[in-house]
PDB file of C-alpha atoms in Angstrom:
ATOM      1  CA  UNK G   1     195.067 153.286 -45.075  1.00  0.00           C
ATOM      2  CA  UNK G   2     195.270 156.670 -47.702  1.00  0.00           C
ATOM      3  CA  UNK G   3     192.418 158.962 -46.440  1.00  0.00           C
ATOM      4  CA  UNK G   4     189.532 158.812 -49.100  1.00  0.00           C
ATOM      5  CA  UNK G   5     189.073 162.183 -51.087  1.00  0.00           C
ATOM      6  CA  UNK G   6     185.247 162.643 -49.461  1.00  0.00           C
ATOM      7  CA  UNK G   7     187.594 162.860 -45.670  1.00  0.00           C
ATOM      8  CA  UNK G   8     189.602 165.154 -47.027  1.00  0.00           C
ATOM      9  CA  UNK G   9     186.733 167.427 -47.893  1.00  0.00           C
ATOM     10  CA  UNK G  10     185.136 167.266 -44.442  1.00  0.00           C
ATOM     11  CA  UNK G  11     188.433 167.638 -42.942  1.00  0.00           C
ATOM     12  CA  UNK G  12     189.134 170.876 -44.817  1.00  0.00           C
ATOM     13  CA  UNK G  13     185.945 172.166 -42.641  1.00  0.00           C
ATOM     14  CA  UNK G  14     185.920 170.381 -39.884  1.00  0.00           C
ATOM     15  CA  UNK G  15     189.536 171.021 -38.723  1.00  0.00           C
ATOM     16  CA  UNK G  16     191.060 168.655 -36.910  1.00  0.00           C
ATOM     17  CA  UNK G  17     188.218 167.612 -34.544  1.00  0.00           C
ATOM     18  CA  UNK G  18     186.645 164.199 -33.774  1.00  0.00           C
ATOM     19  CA  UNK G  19     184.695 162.687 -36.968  1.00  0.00           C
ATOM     20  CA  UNK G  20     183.322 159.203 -36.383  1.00  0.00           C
ATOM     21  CA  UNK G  21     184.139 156.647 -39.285  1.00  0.00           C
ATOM     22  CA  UNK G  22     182.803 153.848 -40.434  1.00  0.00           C
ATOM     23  CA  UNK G  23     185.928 151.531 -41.127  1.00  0.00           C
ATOM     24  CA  UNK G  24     186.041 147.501 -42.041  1.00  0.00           C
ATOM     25  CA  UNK G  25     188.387 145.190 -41.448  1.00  0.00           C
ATOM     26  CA  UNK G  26     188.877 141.989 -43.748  1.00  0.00           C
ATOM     27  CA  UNK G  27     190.210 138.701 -42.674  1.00  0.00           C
ATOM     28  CA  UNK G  28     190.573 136.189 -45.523  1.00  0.00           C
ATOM     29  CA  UNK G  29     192.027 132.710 -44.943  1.00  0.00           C
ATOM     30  CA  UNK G  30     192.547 130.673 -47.854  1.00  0.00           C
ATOM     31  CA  UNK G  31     191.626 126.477 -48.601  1.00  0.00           C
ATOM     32  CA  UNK G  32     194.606 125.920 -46.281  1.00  0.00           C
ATOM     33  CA  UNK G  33     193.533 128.093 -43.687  1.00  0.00           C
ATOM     34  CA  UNK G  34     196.221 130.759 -43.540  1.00  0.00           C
ATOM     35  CA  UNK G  35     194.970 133.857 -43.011  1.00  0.00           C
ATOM     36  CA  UNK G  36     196.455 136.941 -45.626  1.00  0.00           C
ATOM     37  CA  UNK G  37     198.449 140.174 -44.101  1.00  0.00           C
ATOM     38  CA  UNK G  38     199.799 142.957 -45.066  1.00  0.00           C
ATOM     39  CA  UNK G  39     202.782 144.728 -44.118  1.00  0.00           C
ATOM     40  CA  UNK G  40     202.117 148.673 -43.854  1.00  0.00           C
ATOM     41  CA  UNK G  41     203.971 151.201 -45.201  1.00  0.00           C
ATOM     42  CA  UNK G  42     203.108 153.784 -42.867  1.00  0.00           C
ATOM     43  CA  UNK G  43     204.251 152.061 -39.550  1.00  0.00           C
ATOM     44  CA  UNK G  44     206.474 149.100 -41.395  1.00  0.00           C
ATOM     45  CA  UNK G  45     204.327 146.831 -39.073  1.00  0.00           C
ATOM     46  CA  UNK G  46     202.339 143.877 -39.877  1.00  0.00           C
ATOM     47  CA  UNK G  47     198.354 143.782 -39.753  1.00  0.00           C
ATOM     48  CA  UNK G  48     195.283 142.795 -41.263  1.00  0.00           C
ATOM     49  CA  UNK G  49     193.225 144.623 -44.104  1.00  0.00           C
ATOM     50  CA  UNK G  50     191.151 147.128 -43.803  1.00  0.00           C
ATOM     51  CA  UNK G  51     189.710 150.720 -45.218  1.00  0.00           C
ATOM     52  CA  UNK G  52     187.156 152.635 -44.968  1.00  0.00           C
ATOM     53  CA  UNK G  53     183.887 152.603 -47.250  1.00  0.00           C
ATOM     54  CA  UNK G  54     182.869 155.045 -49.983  1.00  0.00           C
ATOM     55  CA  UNK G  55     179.505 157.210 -49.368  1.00  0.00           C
ATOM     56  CA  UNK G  56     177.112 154.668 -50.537  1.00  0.00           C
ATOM     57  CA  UNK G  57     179.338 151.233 -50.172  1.00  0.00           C
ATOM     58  CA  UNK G  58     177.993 148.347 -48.541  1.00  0.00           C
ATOM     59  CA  UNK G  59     180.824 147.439 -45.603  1.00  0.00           C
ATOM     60  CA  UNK G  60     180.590 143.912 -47.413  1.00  0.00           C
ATOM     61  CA  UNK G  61     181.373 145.270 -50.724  1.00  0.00           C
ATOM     62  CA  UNK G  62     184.374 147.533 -49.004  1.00  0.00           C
ATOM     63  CA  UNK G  63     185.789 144.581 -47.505  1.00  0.00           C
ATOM     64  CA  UNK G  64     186.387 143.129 -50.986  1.00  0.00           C
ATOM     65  CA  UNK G  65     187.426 145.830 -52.737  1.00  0.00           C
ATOM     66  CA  UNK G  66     190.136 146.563 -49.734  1.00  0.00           C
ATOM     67  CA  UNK G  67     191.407 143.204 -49.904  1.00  0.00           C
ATOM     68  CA  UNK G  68     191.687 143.455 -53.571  1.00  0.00           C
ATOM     69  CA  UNK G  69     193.378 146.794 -53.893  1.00  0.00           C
ATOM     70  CA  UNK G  70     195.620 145.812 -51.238  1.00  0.00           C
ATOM     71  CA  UNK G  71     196.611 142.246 -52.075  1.00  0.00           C
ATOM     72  CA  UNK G  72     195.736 141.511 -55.469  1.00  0.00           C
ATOM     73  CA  UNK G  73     193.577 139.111 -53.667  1.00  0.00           C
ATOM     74  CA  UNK G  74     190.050 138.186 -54.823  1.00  0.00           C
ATOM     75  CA  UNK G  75     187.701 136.837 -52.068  1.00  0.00           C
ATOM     76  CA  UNK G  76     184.017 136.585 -50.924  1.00  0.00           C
ATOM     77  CA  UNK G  77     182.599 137.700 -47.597  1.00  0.00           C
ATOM     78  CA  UNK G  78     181.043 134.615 -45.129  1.00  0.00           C
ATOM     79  CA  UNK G  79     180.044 136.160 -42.174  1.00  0.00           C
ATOM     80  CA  UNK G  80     180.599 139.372 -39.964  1.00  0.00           C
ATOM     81  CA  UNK G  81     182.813 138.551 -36.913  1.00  0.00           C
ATOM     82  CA  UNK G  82     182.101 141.487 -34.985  1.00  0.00           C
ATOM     83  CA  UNK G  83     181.096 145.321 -34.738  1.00  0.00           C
ATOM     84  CA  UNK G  84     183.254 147.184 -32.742  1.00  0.00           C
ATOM     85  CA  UNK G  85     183.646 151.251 -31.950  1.00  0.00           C
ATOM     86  CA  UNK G  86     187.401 151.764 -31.364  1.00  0.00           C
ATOM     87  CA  UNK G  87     189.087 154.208 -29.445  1.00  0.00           C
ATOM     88  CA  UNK G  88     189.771 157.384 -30.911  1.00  0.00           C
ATOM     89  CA  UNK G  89     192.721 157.598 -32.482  1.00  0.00           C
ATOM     90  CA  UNK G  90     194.894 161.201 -32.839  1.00  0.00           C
ATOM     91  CA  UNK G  91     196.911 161.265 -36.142  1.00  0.00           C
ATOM     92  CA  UNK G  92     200.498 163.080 -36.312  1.00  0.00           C
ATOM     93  CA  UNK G  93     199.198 166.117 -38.001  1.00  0.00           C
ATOM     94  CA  UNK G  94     196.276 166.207 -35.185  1.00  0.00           C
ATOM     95  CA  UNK G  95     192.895 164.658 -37.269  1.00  0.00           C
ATOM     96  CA  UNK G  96     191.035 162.800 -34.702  1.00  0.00           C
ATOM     97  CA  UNK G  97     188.866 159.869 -35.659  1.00  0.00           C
ATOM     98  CA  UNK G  98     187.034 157.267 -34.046  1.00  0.00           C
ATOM     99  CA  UNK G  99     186.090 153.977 -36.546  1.00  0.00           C
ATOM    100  CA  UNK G 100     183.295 151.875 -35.905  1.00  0.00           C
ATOM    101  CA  UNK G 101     185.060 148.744 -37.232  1.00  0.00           C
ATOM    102  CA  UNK G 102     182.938 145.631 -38.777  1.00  0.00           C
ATOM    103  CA  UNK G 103     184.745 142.940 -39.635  1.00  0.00           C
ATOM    104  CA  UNK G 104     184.271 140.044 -42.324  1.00  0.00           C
ATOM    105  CA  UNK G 105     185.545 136.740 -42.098  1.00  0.00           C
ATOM    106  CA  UNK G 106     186.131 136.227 -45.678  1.00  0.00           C
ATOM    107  CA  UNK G 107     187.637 133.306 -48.198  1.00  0.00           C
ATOM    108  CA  UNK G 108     190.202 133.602 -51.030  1.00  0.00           C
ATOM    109  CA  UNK G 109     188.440 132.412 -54.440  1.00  0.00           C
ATOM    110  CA  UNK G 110     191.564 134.156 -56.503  1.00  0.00           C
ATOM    111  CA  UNK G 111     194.197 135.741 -57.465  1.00  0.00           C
ATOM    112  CA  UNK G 112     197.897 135.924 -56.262  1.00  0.00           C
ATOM    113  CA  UNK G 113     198.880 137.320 -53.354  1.00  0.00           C
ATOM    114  CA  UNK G 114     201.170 140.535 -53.596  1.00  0.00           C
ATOM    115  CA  UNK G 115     201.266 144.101 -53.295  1.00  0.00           C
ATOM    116  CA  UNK G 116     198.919 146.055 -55.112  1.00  0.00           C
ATOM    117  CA  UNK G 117     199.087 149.466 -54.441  1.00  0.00           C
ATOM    118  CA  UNK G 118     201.017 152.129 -52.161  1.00  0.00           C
ATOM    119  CA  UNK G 119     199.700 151.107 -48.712  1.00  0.00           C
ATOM    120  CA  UNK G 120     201.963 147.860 -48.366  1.00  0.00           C
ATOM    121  CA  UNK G 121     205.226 146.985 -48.301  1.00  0.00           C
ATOM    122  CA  UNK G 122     204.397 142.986 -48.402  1.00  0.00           C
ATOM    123  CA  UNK G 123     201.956 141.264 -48.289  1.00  0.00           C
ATOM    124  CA  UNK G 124     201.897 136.751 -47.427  1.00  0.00           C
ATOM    125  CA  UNK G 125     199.939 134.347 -46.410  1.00  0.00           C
ATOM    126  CA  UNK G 126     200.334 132.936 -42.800  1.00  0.00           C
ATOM    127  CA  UNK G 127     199.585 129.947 -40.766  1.00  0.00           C
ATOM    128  CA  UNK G 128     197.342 130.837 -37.921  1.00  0.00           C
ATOM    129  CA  UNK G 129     199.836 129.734 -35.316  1.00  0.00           C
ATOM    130  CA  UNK G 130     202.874 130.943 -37.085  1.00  0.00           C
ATOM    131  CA  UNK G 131     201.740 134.877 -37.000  1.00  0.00           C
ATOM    132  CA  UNK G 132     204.246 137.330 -37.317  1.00  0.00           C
ATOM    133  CA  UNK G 133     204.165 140.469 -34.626  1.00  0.00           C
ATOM    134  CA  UNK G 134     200.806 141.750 -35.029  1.00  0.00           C
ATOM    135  CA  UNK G 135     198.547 144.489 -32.841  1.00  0.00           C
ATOM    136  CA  UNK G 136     196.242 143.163 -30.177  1.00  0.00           C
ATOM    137  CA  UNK G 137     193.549 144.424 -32.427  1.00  0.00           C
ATOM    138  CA  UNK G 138     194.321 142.076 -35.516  1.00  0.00           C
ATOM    139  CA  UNK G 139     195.100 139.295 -33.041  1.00  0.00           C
ATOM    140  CA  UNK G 140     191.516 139.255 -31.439  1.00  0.00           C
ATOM    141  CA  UNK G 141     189.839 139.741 -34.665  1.00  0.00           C
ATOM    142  CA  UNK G 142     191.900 136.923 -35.916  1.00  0.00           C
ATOM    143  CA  UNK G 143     191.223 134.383 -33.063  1.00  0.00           C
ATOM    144  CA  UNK G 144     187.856 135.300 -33.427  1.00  0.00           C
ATOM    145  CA  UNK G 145     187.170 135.158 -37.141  1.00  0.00           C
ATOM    146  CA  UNK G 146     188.645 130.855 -36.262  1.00  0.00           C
ATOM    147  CA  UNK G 147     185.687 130.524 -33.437  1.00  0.00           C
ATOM    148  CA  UNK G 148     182.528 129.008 -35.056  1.00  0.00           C
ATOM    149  CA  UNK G 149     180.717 131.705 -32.650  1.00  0.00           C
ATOM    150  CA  UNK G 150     177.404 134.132 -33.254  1.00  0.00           C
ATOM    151  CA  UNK G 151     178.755 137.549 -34.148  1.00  0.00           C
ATOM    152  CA  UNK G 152     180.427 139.817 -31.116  1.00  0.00           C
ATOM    153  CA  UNK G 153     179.307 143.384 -30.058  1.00  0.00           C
ATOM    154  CA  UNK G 154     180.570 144.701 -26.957  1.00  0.00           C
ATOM    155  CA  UNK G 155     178.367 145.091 -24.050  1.00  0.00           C
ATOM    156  CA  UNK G 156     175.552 147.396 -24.297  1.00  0.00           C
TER     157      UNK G 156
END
């Protein structure tokens, strides 16, 4: 995920302390029911899709747009899975953030799947019990986005 120009300007106040971000993750399965990844440049790993919204975006509207830049992917949004606030997370050149994630369950309508833009090295389609190596986080989100379940918030 590039940082978003409106970061940078904070950052160049704010240093390199904690900021709280608003992030969204996108999980879109197609008519088949393979879910769409993307392999990141920056770690070389596979995961889901995700960014962060512009000031004034709807998280829905980010979601699309995300998948879209990313994947060349065109998709709608059904239902949030769950709202989550991550642990913070300390970058190599010492930004810390903290994302309050929401993510979408959402379903291909077009488009071909490839890479889009600089953020990917791949990007494919996969059958939800053929996954390659993924994060605990995208795992969850991905076994829950399959549950026909009410929408999960942690524990108040």
């Amino acid at each position: 995920m590039s940082t978003p120009e409106f970061i940078r300007k904070i950052r160049a106040t704010a240093g390199h302390q904690l900021l709280l971000l608003p992030g969204v993750t996108a999980l879109v399965f197609d008519d088949r029911g393979r879910v769409l990844l993307g392999r990141r440049a920056d770690t070389g790993g596979w995961s889901v899709i995700g960014g962060i919204p512009e000031p004034g975006e709807q998280p829905a509207v980010t979601a699309v747009r995300e998948v879209y830049e990313e994947t060349a992917v065109h998709c709608v949004v059904e239902r949030v899975v769950l709202v989550e606030m991550l642990e913070p997370v300390t970058y190599p050149n010492g930004d810390v953030c903290q994302f309050q994630d929401i993510t979408f369950r959402c379903r291909a309508t077009g488009g071909e799947a490839r890479v889009n833009d600089h953020e990917s090295l791949d990007v494919a389609w996969f059958e939800t019990d053929r996954l390659p190596r993924l994060p605990p986080f995208a795992l969850r989100r991905i076994r829950q986005a399959l549950e026909d379940e009410p929408t999960w918030f942690a524990p108040a």
